[in-house]
mmCIF file of C-alpha atoms and ligand atoms in Angstrom:
data_model
loop_
_atom_site.group_PDB
_atom_site.id
_atom_site.type_symbol
_atom_site.label_atom_id
_atom_site.label_comp_id
_atom_site.label_asym_id
_atom_site.label_seq_id
_atom_site.Cartn_x
_atom_site.Cartn_y
_atom_site.Cartn_z
ATOM 1 C CA MET A 1 59.852 109.594 46.609
ATOM 2 C CA THR A 2 61.335 106.451 44.996
ATOM 3 C CA THR A 3 61.798 106.337 41.232
ATOM 4 C CA ARG A 4 59.098 103.644 40.919
ATOM 5 C CA ARG A 5 56.637 105.717 42.917
ATOM 6 C CA LEU A 6 57.579 108.775 40.908
ATOM 7 C CA VAL A 7 56.916 106.971 37.611
ATOM 8 C CA LEU A 8 53.597 105.621 38.901
ATOM 9 C CA THR A 9 52.524 109.046 40.154
ATOM 10 C CA ARG A 10 53.416 110.617 36.817
ATOM 11 C CA SER A 11 51.667 107.860 34.861
ATOM 12 C CA ALA A 12 48.518 108.277 36.961
ATOM 13 C CA ALA A 13 48.591 112.036 36.436
ATOM 14 C CA LEU A 14 49.022 111.594 32.682
ATOM 15 C CA LEU A 15 46.181 109.052 32.509
ATOM 16 C CA GLY A 16 43.917 111.394 34.431
ATOM 17 C CA ALA A 17 44.748 114.259 32.108
ATOM 18 C CA ALA A 18 44.176 112.081 29.029
ATOM 19 C CA SER A 19 40.743 110.836 30.187
ATOM 20 C CA SER A 20 39.676 114.393 30.962
ATOM 21 C CA GLY A 21 40.468 115.325 27.346
ATOM 22 C CA LEU A 22 43.355 117.675 28.208
ATOM 23 C CA LEU A 23 46.172 117.949 25.683
ATOM 24 C CA ILE A 24 49.432 116.612 27.135
ATOM 25 C CA PRO A 25 52.600 118.397 25.981
ATOM 26 C CA ALA A 26 55.171 116.038 24.398
ATOM 27 C CA HIS A 27 57.828 116.733 27.059
ATOM 28 C CA ALA A 28 55.450 115.775 29.878
ATOM 29 C CA GLN A 29 54.893 112.338 28.342
ATOM 30 C CA SER A 30 58.522 111.373 28.851
ATOM 31 C CA ASN A 31 60.009 110.501 32.203
ATOM 32 C CA LYS A 32 63.461 111.591 31.049
ATOM 33 C CA ILE A 33 65.334 114.408 32.776
ATOM 34 C CA ARG A 34 65.849 117.191 30.241
ATOM 35 C CA ILE A 35 69.326 118.698 30.306
ATOM 36 C CA GLY A 36 70.158 121.897 28.429
ATOM 37 C CA LEU A 37 73.772 122.586 27.472
ATOM 38 C CA MET A 38 74.343 126.258 26.679
ATOM 39 C CA LEU A 39 78.008 126.649 25.775
ATOM 40 C CA PRO A 40 80.207 128.294 23.135
ATOM 41 C CA TYR A 41 80.758 125.759 20.339
ATOM 42 C CA THR A 42 82.110 128.394 17.930
ATOM 43 C CA GLY A 43 84.409 131.434 18.346
ATOM 44 C CA THR A 44 87.450 132.089 20.534
ATOM 45 C CA PHE A 45 86.026 130.002 23.446
ATOM 46 C CA ALA A 46 84.854 127.052 21.283
ATOM 47 C CA GLN A 47 87.515 124.699 22.653
ATOM 48 C CA LEU A 48 86.508 125.634 26.221
ATOM 49 C CA GLY A 49 82.819 124.978 25.583
ATOM 50 C CA GLN A 50 83.477 121.608 23.979
ATOM 51 C CA ALA A 51 85.705 120.588 26.907
ATOM 52 C CA CYS A 52 82.921 121.456 29.418
ATOM 53 C CA ASP A 53 80.483 119.430 27.299
ATOM 54 C CA ASN A 54 82.883 116.447 27.119
ATOM 55 C CA GLY A 55 83.532 116.443 30.865
ATOM 56 C CA PHE A 56 79.858 116.750 31.784
ATOM 57 C CA ARG A 57 78.771 113.904 29.518
ATOM 58 C CA MET A 58 81.652 111.727 30.708
ATOM 59 C CA ALA A 59 80.542 112.045 34.352
ATOM 60 C CA LEU A 60 77.004 110.982 33.429
ATOM 61 C CA GLU A 61 78.164 108.139 31.198
ATOM 62 C CA GLU A 62 80.202 106.731 34.089
ATOM 63 C CA LYS A 63 76.867 106.261 35.899
ATOM 64 C CA GLY A 64 74.980 104.744 32.971
ATOM 65 C CA ASN A 65 73.543 108.082 31.822
ATOM 66 C CA LYS A 66 70.978 108.019 34.631
ATOM 67 C CA LEU A 67 70.208 110.662 37.232
ATOM 68 C CA GLY A 68 68.623 109.223 40.361
ATOM 69 C CA GLY A 69 67.420 106.273 38.259
ATOM 70 C CA ARG A 70 65.936 108.370 35.446
ATOM 71 C CA GLU A 71 67.197 108.502 31.877
ATOM 72 C CA VAL A 72 68.429 111.794 30.461
ATOM 73 C CA GLU A 73 67.866 113.708 27.259
ATOM 74 C CA PHE A 74 70.179 116.468 25.975
ATOM 75 C CA PHE A 75 69.360 119.787 24.320
ATOM 76 C CA LYS A 76 72.144 122.010 22.991
ATOM 77 C CA VAL A 77 72.546 125.715 22.135
ATOM 78 C CA ASP A 78 75.716 127.397 20.824
ATOM 79 C CA ASP A 79 75.919 130.699 22.742
ATOM 80 C CA GLU A 80 78.853 131.934 20.595
ATOM 81 C CA SER A 81 80.192 133.821 23.667
ATOM 82 C CA GLU A 82 77.774 136.565 22.572
ATOM 83 C CA PRO A 83 76.346 138.451 25.577
ATOM 84 C CA SER A 84 73.655 140.236 23.545
ATOM 85 C CA LYS A 85 72.026 136.845 22.795
ATOM 86 C CA GLY A 86 72.380 135.467 26.347
ATOM 87 C CA VAL A 87 68.746 135.820 27.474
ATOM 88 C CA GLU A 88 67.327 134.685 24.121
ATOM 89 C CA ASN A 89 69.542 131.598 24.026
ATOM 90 C CA ALA A 90 68.793 130.664 27.646
ATOM 91 C CA ASN A 91 65.076 130.972 26.890
ATOM 92 C CA LYS A 92 65.415 128.600 23.926
ATOM 93 C CA LEU A 93 66.351 125.932 26.444
ATOM 94 C CA VAL A 94 64.119 126.958 29.343
ATOM 95 C CA GLN A 95 60.914 128.121 27.619
ATOM 96 C CA ARG A 96 61.028 126.213 24.310
ATOM 97 C CA ASP A 97 62.771 122.945 25.287
ATOM 98 C CA LYS A 98 61.495 122.957 28.901
ATOM 99 C CA VAL A 99 64.787 121.722 30.328
ATOM 100 C CA ASP A 100 64.919 120.657 33.985
ATOM 101 C CA VAL A 101 68.501 121.853 34.348
ATOM 102 C CA LEU A 102 70.627 124.290 32.390
ATOM 103 C CA ILE A 103 74.400 123.678 32.233
ATOM 104 C CA GLY A 104 76.178 126.861 31.111
ATOM 105 C CA THR A 105 78.261 128.726 30.347
ATOM 106 C CA VAL A 106 81.863 129.852 29.761
ATOM 107 C CA HIS A 107 81.713 133.636 29.153
ATOM 108 C CA SER A 108 80.817 135.935 32.076
ATOM 109 C CA GLY A 109 78.826 138.371 29.909
ATOM 110 C CA VAL A 110 76.657 135.559 28.542
ATOM 111 C CA GLN A 111 76.263 134.207 32.090
ATOM 112 C CA MET A 112 74.514 137.460 33.029
ATOM 113 C CA GLY A 113 71.752 136.501 30.547
ATOM 114 C CA ILE A 114 71.479 132.955 31.888
ATOM 115 C CA HIS A 115 71.414 134.307 35.432
ATOM 116 C CA LYS A 116 68.499 136.621 34.668
ATOM 117 C CA VAL A 117 66.515 133.700 33.204
ATOM 118 C CA ALA A 118 67.502 131.386 36.087
ATOM 119 C CA ARG A 119 66.343 133.905 38.690
ATOM 120 C CA GLU A 120 63.093 134.656 36.874
ATOM 121 C CA THR A 121 62.100 131.054 36.112
ATOM 122 C CA GLY A 122 63.749 129.190 39.011
ATOM 123 C CA VAL A 123 65.349 126.663 36.626
ATOM 124 C CA LEU A 124 68.341 124.850 38.130
ATOM 125 C CA ASN A 125 71.550 126.304 36.647
ATOM 126 C CA ILE A 126 75.009 124.778 37.089
ATOM 127 C CA ILE A 127 77.837 127.021 35.868
ATOM 128 C CA PRO A 128 80.771 124.963 34.518
ATOM 129 C CA ASN A 129 83.100 127.934 33.948
ATOM 130 C CA ALA A 130 81.994 131.597 33.855
ATOM 131 C CA GLY A 131 83.354 133.293 36.961
ATOM 132 C CA MET A 132 81.274 136.480 37.148
ATOM 133 C CA HIS A 133 81.191 137.618 40.740
ATOM 134 C CA ALA A 134 77.509 138.552 40.850
ATOM 135 C CA ALA A 135 76.333 134.949 40.331
ATOM 136 C CA THR A 136 77.641 133.904 43.736
ATOM 137 C CA ARG A 137 77.808 137.312 45.409
ATOM 138 C CA ALA A 138 75.292 140.163 45.066
ATOM 139 C CA LEU A 139 72.825 138.229 42.873
ATOM 140 C CA CYS A 140 73.311 134.741 44.254
ATOM 141 C CA ALA A 141 70.276 132.464 44.041
ATOM 142 C CA PRO A 142 69.226 129.150 45.634
ATOM 143 C CA ASN A 143 68.912 127.496 42.194
ATOM 144 C CA VAL A 144 72.349 128.578 40.857
ATOM 145 C CA PHE A 145 75.495 126.536 41.613
ATOM 146 C CA ARG A 146 79.023 126.897 40.244
ATOM 147 C CA THR A 147 81.644 124.149 39.813
ATOM 148 C CA SER A 148 84.443 126.416 38.574
ATOM 149 C CA PHE A 149 85.646 129.607 40.367
ATOM 150 C CA THR A 150 84.892 133.279 40.832
ATOM 151 C CA ASN A 151 86.953 135.426 38.479
ATOM 152 C CA SER A 152 89.091 136.799 41.295
ATOM 153 C CA GLN A 153 89.845 133.377 42.884
ATOM 154 C CA PRO A 154 92.691 132.190 40.589
ATOM 155 C CA THR A 155 94.516 135.563 40.553
ATOM 156 C CA LEU A 156 94.278 136.177 44.292
ATOM 157 C CA ALA A 157 97.367 134.065 45.028
ATOM 158 C CA LEU A 158 99.362 135.202 41.987
ATOM 159 C CA GLY A 159 100.868 138.397 43.454
ATOM 160 C CA LYS A 160 102.434 136.615 46.411
ATOM 161 C CA ALA A 161 104.195 134.204 44.036
ATOM 162 C CA MET A 162 105.480 137.142 41.964
ATOM 163 C CA MET A 163 106.777 138.975 45.041
ATOM 164 C CA ALA A 164 108.563 135.797 46.159
ATOM 165 C CA LYS A 165 110.524 136.102 42.881
ATOM 166 C CA GLY A 166 111.308 139.770 43.638
ATOM 167 C CA HIS A 167 108.949 141.250 41.022
ATOM 168 C CA LYS A 168 107.832 144.411 42.825
ATOM 169 C CA LYS A 169 106.460 146.459 39.905
ATOM 170 C CA ALA A 170 103.997 144.924 37.489
ATOM 171 C CA VAL A 171 101.812 145.782 34.518
ATOM 172 C CA TRP A 172 98.337 144.189 34.456
ATOM 173 C CA ILE A 173 96.816 143.482 31.018
ATOM 174 C CA THR A 174 93.481 141.902 30.090
ATOM 175 C CA TRP A 175 90.392 141.831 27.918
ATOM 176 C CA LYS A 176 88.060 144.555 29.203
ATOM 177 C CA TYR A 177 84.943 142.675 30.260
ATOM 178 C CA ALA A 178 83.653 141.201 33.533
ATOM 179 C CA ALA A 179 86.082 138.256 33.628
ATOM 180 C CA GLY A 180 89.170 140.387 32.915
ATOM 181 C CA ASP A 181 88.153 143.202 35.250
ATOM 182 C CA GLU A 182 87.302 140.845 38.113
ATOM 183 C CA ALA A 183 90.488 138.810 37.595
ATOM 184 C CA GLY A 184 92.256 142.181 37.864
ATOM 185 C CA GLU A 185 90.482 142.844 41.189
ATOM 186 C CA GLY A 186 91.763 139.545 42.592
ATOM 187 C CA PHE A 187 95.284 140.223 41.326
ATOM 188 C CA LYS A 188 95.321 143.725 42.786
ATOM 189 C CA GLU A 189 94.108 142.525 46.175
ATOM 190 C CA GLY A 190 96.777 139.809 46.483
ATOM 191 C CA TYR A 191 99.665 141.729 44.905
ATOM 192 C CA LEU A 192 99.176 144.933 46.923
ATOM 193 C CA ALA A 193 98.795 142.932 50.138
ATOM 194 C CA ALA A 194 102.120 141.231 49.349
ATOM 195 C CA GLY A 195 103.787 144.670 48.885
ATOM 196 C CA GLY A 196 103.734 144.962 45.068
ATOM 197 C CA THR A 197 102.842 147.992 42.937
ATOM 198 C CA ILE A 198 100.791 147.935 39.748
ATOM 199 C CA VAL A 199 102.451 150.567 37.561
ATOM 200 C CA LYS A 200 99.956 150.386 34.674
ATOM 201 C CA GLU A 201 96.675 148.651 33.819
ATOM 202 C CA LEU A 202 96.159 147.932 30.124
ATOM 203 C CA GLY A 203 93.150 146.504 28.295
ATOM 204 C CA LEU A 204 91.431 145.830 24.995
ATOM 205 C CA PRO A 205 87.873 144.777 24.184
ATOM 206 C CA PHE A 206 86.908 141.067 24.107
ATOM 207 C CA PRO A 207 87.698 139.168 21.851
ATOM 208 C CA ASN A 208 90.152 141.584 20.149
ATOM 209 C CA VAL A 209 93.665 140.166 19.624
ATOM 210 C CA GLU A 210 95.483 143.227 18.250
ATOM 211 C CA PHE A 211 98.104 143.247 21.024
ATOM 212 C CA GLN A 212 100.972 145.027 19.221
ATOM 213 C CA ALA A 213 100.504 148.595 20.494
ATOM 214 C CA LEU A 214 100.044 147.385 24.083
ATOM 215 C CA LEU A 215 103.165 145.211 23.917
ATOM 216 C CA THR A 216 105.159 148.212 22.641
ATOM 217 C CA GLU A 217 103.873 150.182 25.643
ATOM 218 C CA ILE A 218 104.946 147.389 28.032
ATOM 219 C CA ALA A 219 108.430 147.373 26.475
ATOM 220 C CA SER A 220 108.748 151.102 27.109
ATOM 221 C CA ILE A 221 107.485 150.879 30.727
ATOM 222 C CA LYS A 222 109.964 148.063 31.551
ATOM 223 C CA PRO A 223 108.115 146.629 34.596
ATOM 224 C CA ASP A 224 109.640 143.795 36.673
ATOM 225 C CA ALA A 225 106.881 141.502 35.391
ATOM 226 C CA VAL A 226 103.565 141.358 33.513
ATOM 227 C CA ALA A 227 100.422 139.684 34.846
ATOM 228 C CA CYS A 228 97.342 139.019 32.728
ATOM 229 C CA PHE A 229 93.996 137.345 32.096
ATOM 230 C CA PHE A 230 93.430 135.826 28.646
ATOM 231 C CA SER A 231 91.956 132.501 27.651
ATOM 232 C CA GLY A 232 91.297 130.224 24.662
ATOM 233 C CA GLY A 233 92.413 131.262 21.176
ATOM 234 C CA GLY A 234 93.161 134.833 22.301
ATOM 235 C CA ALA A 235 95.553 133.605 25.025
ATOM 236 C CA SER A 236 97.462 131.560 22.510
ATOM 237 C CA LYS A 237 97.865 134.632 20.263
ATOM 238 C CA PHE A 238 98.961 136.783 23.245
ATOM 239 C CA ILE A 239 101.705 134.321 24.233
ATOM 240 C CA ARG A 240 102.981 134.163 20.636
ATOM 241 C CA ASP A 241 102.922 137.954 20.212
ATOM 242 C CA TYR A 242 104.650 138.462 23.588
ATOM 243 C CA ALA A 243 107.556 136.294 22.425
ATOM 244 C CA ALA A 244 107.603 137.812 18.928
ATOM 245 C CA ALA A 245 107.791 141.309 20.480
ATOM 246 C CA GLY A 246 111.037 140.232 22.188
ATOM 247 C CA LEU A 247 109.578 140.391 25.723
ATOM 248 C CA LYS A 248 109.957 136.679 26.561
ATOM 249 C CA GLY A 249 113.098 136.170 28.633
ATOM 250 C CA LYS A 250 113.244 139.910 29.444
ATOM 251 C CA ILE A 251 110.028 140.629 31.343
ATOM 252 C CA PRO A 252 108.592 137.506 33.061
ATOM 253 C CA LEU A 253 104.977 136.739 32.153
ATOM 254 C CA TYR A 254 102.419 135.610 34.764
ATOM 255 C CA GLY A 255 98.686 134.995 34.594
ATOM 256 C CA SER A 256 95.656 133.185 35.883
ATOM 257 C CA GLY A 257 96.114 129.629 34.619
ATOM 258 C CA PHE A 258 93.623 130.109 31.767
ATOM 259 C CA LEU A 259 96.525 131.762 29.916
ATOM 260 C CA THR A 260 98.207 128.441 29.179
ATOM 261 C CA GLU A 261 95.386 125.969 29.891
ATOM 262 C CA GLY A 262 94.693 123.402 27.173
ATOM 263 C CA LEU A 263 96.913 125.280 24.719
ATOM 264 C CA LEU A 264 100.425 123.831 25.050
ATOM 265 C CA ASP A 265 100.862 122.075 21.716
ATOM 266 C CA ASP A 266 104.073 121.768 19.672
ATOM 267 C CA ASP A 267 103.499 125.177 18.070
ATOM 268 C CA LEU A 268 102.828 127.203 21.209
ATOM 269 C CA ALA A 269 105.084 125.495 23.766
ATOM 270 C CA PRO A 270 108.384 127.171 22.685
ATOM 271 C CA SER A 271 106.864 130.666 23.212
ATOM 272 C CA ALA A 272 105.294 129.644 26.548
ATOM 273 C CA GLN A 273 108.304 128.190 28.416
ATOM 274 C CA GLY A 274 108.677 129.626 31.933
ATOM 275 C CA ILE A 275 105.244 131.293 32.132
ATOM 276 C CA MET A 276 103.966 131.008 35.723
ATOM 277 C CA THR A 277 100.276 130.851 36.555
ATOM 278 C CA THR A 278 97.869 130.056 39.390
ATOM 279 C CA LEU A 279 94.855 127.782 38.889
ATOM 280 C CA HIS A 280 92.754 125.142 40.647
ATOM 281 C CA TYR A 281 93.885 122.321 38.320
ATOM 282 C CA SER A 282 96.782 121.065 36.255
ATOM 283 C CA THR A 283 96.806 118.009 34.025
ATOM 284 C CA SER A 284 100.157 117.224 35.650
ATOM 285 C CA LEU A 285 98.695 116.843 39.171
ATOM 286 C CA ALA A 286 100.186 113.571 40.389
ATOM 287 C CA THR A 287 97.217 111.896 42.088
ATOM 288 C CA LYS A 288 95.507 108.559 41.445
ATOM 289 C CA ARG A 289 92.217 110.363 40.922
ATOM 290 C CA ASN A 290 93.681 112.643 38.252
ATOM 291 C CA ASP A 291 95.579 109.809 36.558
ATOM 292 C CA ALA A 292 92.383 107.759 36.248
ATOM 293 C CA PHE A 293 90.446 110.775 34.936
ATOM 294 C CA ARG A 294 93.135 111.596 32.362
ATOM 295 C CA LEU A 295 93.247 108.033 31.120
ATOM 296 C CA GLU A 296 89.483 107.740 30.706
ATOM 297 C CA TYR A 297 89.195 111.181 29.066
ATOM 298 C CA ALA A 298 92.044 110.451 26.645
ATOM 299 C CA LYS A 299 90.474 107.111 25.691
ATOM 300 C CA LYS A 300 87.117 108.720 25.056
ATOM 301 C CA PHE A 301 88.071 111.959 23.347
ATOM 302 C CA LYS A 302 91.579 111.200 21.978
ATOM 303 C CA MET A 303 93.041 114.252 23.720
ATOM 304 C CA GLN A 304 94.193 115.381 27.156
ATOM 305 C CA PRO A 305 91.669 117.052 29.484
ATOM 306 C CA ASP A 306 92.083 120.586 30.824
ATOM 307 C CA VAL A 307 90.493 122.675 33.569
ATOM 308 C CA TYR A 308 87.333 123.256 31.498
ATOM 309 C CA ALA A 309 86.830 119.505 31.091
ATOM 310 C CA VAL A 310 87.287 119.046 34.857
ATOM 311 C CA GLN A 311 84.747 121.769 35.664
ATOM 312 C CA GLY A 312 82.225 120.170 33.261
ATOM 313 C CA TYR A 313 82.935 116.771 34.804
ATOM 314 C CA ASP A 314 82.342 118.183 38.287
ATOM 315 C CA ALA A 315 79.080 119.792 37.135
ATOM 316 C CA GLY A 316 78.026 116.249 36.204
ATOM 317 C CA GLN A 317 79.219 114.862 39.533
ATOM 318 C CA LEU A 318 77.334 117.558 41.453
ATOM 319 C CA LEU A 319 74.115 116.901 39.546
ATOM 320 C CA LEU A 320 74.485 113.142 40.015
ATOM 321 C CA GLN A 321 74.832 113.570 43.781
ATOM 322 C CA GLY A 322 71.851 115.919 43.993
ATOM 323 C CA ALA A 323 69.605 113.762 41.773
ATOM 324 C CA SER A 324 70.525 110.624 43.656
ATOM 325 C CA ALA A 325 69.522 112.226 46.987
ATOM 326 C CA VAL A 326 66.003 112.894 45.639
ATOM 327 C CA ASN A 327 65.700 109.660 43.601
ATOM 328 C CA GLY A 328 65.501 111.622 40.382
ATOM 329 C CA ASP A 329 62.667 113.903 41.544
ATOM 330 C CA LEU A 330 64.257 117.262 40.657
ATOM 331 C CA SER A 331 61.008 119.018 41.599
ATOM 332 C CA ASN A 332 61.876 118.309 45.250
ATOM 333 C CA LYS A 333 63.970 121.476 45.226
ATOM 334 C CA LYS A 334 64.510 121.866 48.945
ATOM 335 C CA ALA A 335 66.087 118.420 49.314
ATOM 336 C CA LEU A 336 67.885 118.692 45.959
ATOM 337 C CA TYR A 337 69.573 121.995 46.821
ATOM 338 C CA ALA A 338 70.399 120.818 50.354
ATOM 339 C CA ALA A 339 72.183 117.763 48.893
ATOM 340 C CA MET A 340 74.052 119.889 46.353
ATOM 341 C CA GLU A 341 75.099 122.359 49.061
ATOM 342 C CA ALA A 342 76.430 119.523 51.233
ATOM 343 C CA ALA A 343 78.190 117.719 48.359
ATOM 344 C CA VAL A 344 81.875 116.842 48.637
ATOM 345 C CA ILE A 345 83.168 116.569 45.086
ATOM 346 C CA ASP A 346 85.929 114.026 44.533
ATOM 347 C CA SER A 347 87.425 115.953 41.637
ATOM 348 C CA PRO A 348 90.534 115.368 39.515
ATOM 349 C CA ARG A 349 91.607 118.801 40.893
ATOM 350 C CA GLY A 350 91.380 117.490 44.489
ATOM 351 C CA LYS A 351 88.359 117.235 46.796
ATOM 352 C CA TRP A 352 86.310 120.416 47.133
ATOM 353 C CA THR A 353 83.170 121.599 48.895
ATOM 354 C CA MET A 354 80.531 124.219 48.158
ATOM 355 C CA SER A 355 80.605 127.622 49.877
ATOM 356 C CA LYS A 356 77.391 129.046 51.322
ATOM 357 C CA ALA A 357 77.052 131.137 48.167
ATOM 358 C CA HIS A 358 77.406 127.983 45.951
ATOM 359 C CA ASN A 359 80.990 128.478 44.753
ATOM 360 C CA PRO A 360 83.839 125.941 45.167
ATOM 361 C CA VAL A 361 86.141 126.121 48.190
ATOM 362 C CA GLN A 362 89.306 124.744 46.609
ATOM 363 C CA ASP A 363 93.103 124.702 46.464
ATOM 364 C CA MET A 364 94.964 126.954 44.014
ATOM 365 C CA TYR A 365 98.171 125.581 42.497
ATOM 366 C CA LEU A 366 101.257 127.485 41.365
ATOM 367 C CA ARG A 367 102.298 126.150 37.954
ATOM 368 C CA GLU A 368 105.123 126.732 35.505
ATOM 369 C CA VAL A 369 105.220 125.837 31.816
ATOM 370 C CA LYS A 370 107.917 123.235 31.231
ATOM 371 C CA GLY A 371 107.840 121.411 27.912
ATOM 372 C CA LYS A 372 104.164 120.968 27.070
ATOM 373 C CA GLU A 373 102.967 120.815 30.686
ATOM 374 C CA ASN A 374 101.797 123.212 33.385
ATOM 375 C CA VAL A 375 104.015 121.635 36.022
ATOM 376 C CA VAL A 376 102.694 122.046 39.575
ATOM 377 C CA LEU A 377 105.268 123.772 41.820
ATOM 378 C CA GLY A 378 103.106 123.749 44.937
ATOM 379 C CA VAL A 379 99.858 124.916 46.535
ATOM 380 C CA ALA A 380 99.574 128.709 46.245
ATOM 381 C CA ALA A 381 96.433 128.944 48.403
ATOM 382 C CA LYS A 382 94.816 126.191 50.471
ATOM 383 C CA ALA A 383 91.011 125.727 50.582
ATOM 384 C CA LEU A 384 90.458 129.145 49.052
ATOM 385 C CA SER A 385 86.939 130.468 49.434
ATOM 386 C CA ASP A 386 85.713 133.372 47.309
ATOM 387 C CA SER A 387 87.183 136.604 48.588
ATOM 388 C CA GLY A 388 83.841 138.396 48.346
ATOM 389 C CA VAL A 389 81.257 138.743 51.074
ATOM 390 C CA GLY A 390 78.917 136.346 49.259
ATOM 391 C CA CYS A 391 75.290 135.767 50.137
ATOM 392 C CA LYS A 392 73.962 133.742 52.983
ATOM 393 C CA LEU A 393 71.715 130.930 51.861
ATOM 394 C CA GLY A 394 69.681 128.689 54.076
HETATM 395 C C1 BEZ B 401 84.714 134.151 31.865
HETATM 396 O O1 BEZ B 401 84.290 134.876 30.948
HETATM 397 O O2 BEZ B 401 84.188 134.130 32.994
HETATM 398 C C2 BEZ B 401 85.906 133.278 31.624
HETATM 399 C C3 BEZ B 401 86.176 132.847 30.347
HETATM 400 C C4 BEZ B 401 87.271 132.021 30.134
HETATM 401 C C5 BEZ B 401 88.073 131.628 31.191
HETATM 402 C C6 BEZ B 401 87.808 132.074 32.470
HETATM 403 C C7 BEZ B 401 86.705 132.911 32.692
#
């Protein structure tokens, strides 16, 4: 249906309802597409949430803030990375604000709440970060799409890179929640397959940052290397504490790229030199597409983008492609989802496509901290699909 026809159809329906004396809800009187942003704007993942928000809005602004010809309206909820409020917060957007699409979130535990609401209500959900496996594996759903990763994707290629450096015995350390545990699964799979041994797995609850006792334990174990999952403010504290404990330069530190992503300022960079990570983006990627993205982002937000900004930006690109295919009629779900499934996203990270289970098939880069950059050393895994079985859609 064209936008003009859509507007006329809606107007006729509204007129009919008005003449029959029915009360018309305020949201139905507007032809705007209602977009809900459920992200952490406070707490240890605040910077990540804001970056997703920035990237998403930037993608839409590039196209005049229109989706398939229709104007957009934003609704926002701070999810605080608090899993116990996940369902309630998602319902604020879906039931109260009647959003057409929910963009969120960052934290895997909170995503569980969004996922429950998305499956029960059928609202379109685009995940701009949280990597919980279930969303695109056991509980995958036709109305849920992800523009980021599964938690085990970035760490899958890490072990091979460590073995290439001769690090045969490693300690794994993480926050103990879905993202950390699933990142650990990916690491284990890749590292064991490459011939490595995990001598100890250590953990602490999210978002605890009391690392001292665990670092003392690592010093006494003396592994060849340490691999980890941390992100945001907690990652920054871990890197600092690792250096302060005298481990930097003695036991090489590796991680999924979230460890150093968006954090390398003047204060942190000295403690982070030499850390090697695997991730699907680096600001230092030398491509025209990334250069143009960086320039525009820096102009707009007076800072450099990071992976979270790219994932938010790609959530916007995916929605733009889907909405354009249905001329803004998001109720045409069959055609909308088919277009989103077939989308090729021209991302600052490199072009990527959607797997059958709605998760990116993408390259993973090996990166090393040099100065204030995650310098790309090469491609650690080409066109990596999620390692899980996934679900078969359509
Ligand atoms: C997660 O909870 O899924 C997550 C959070 C930050 C970075 C990566 C994953």
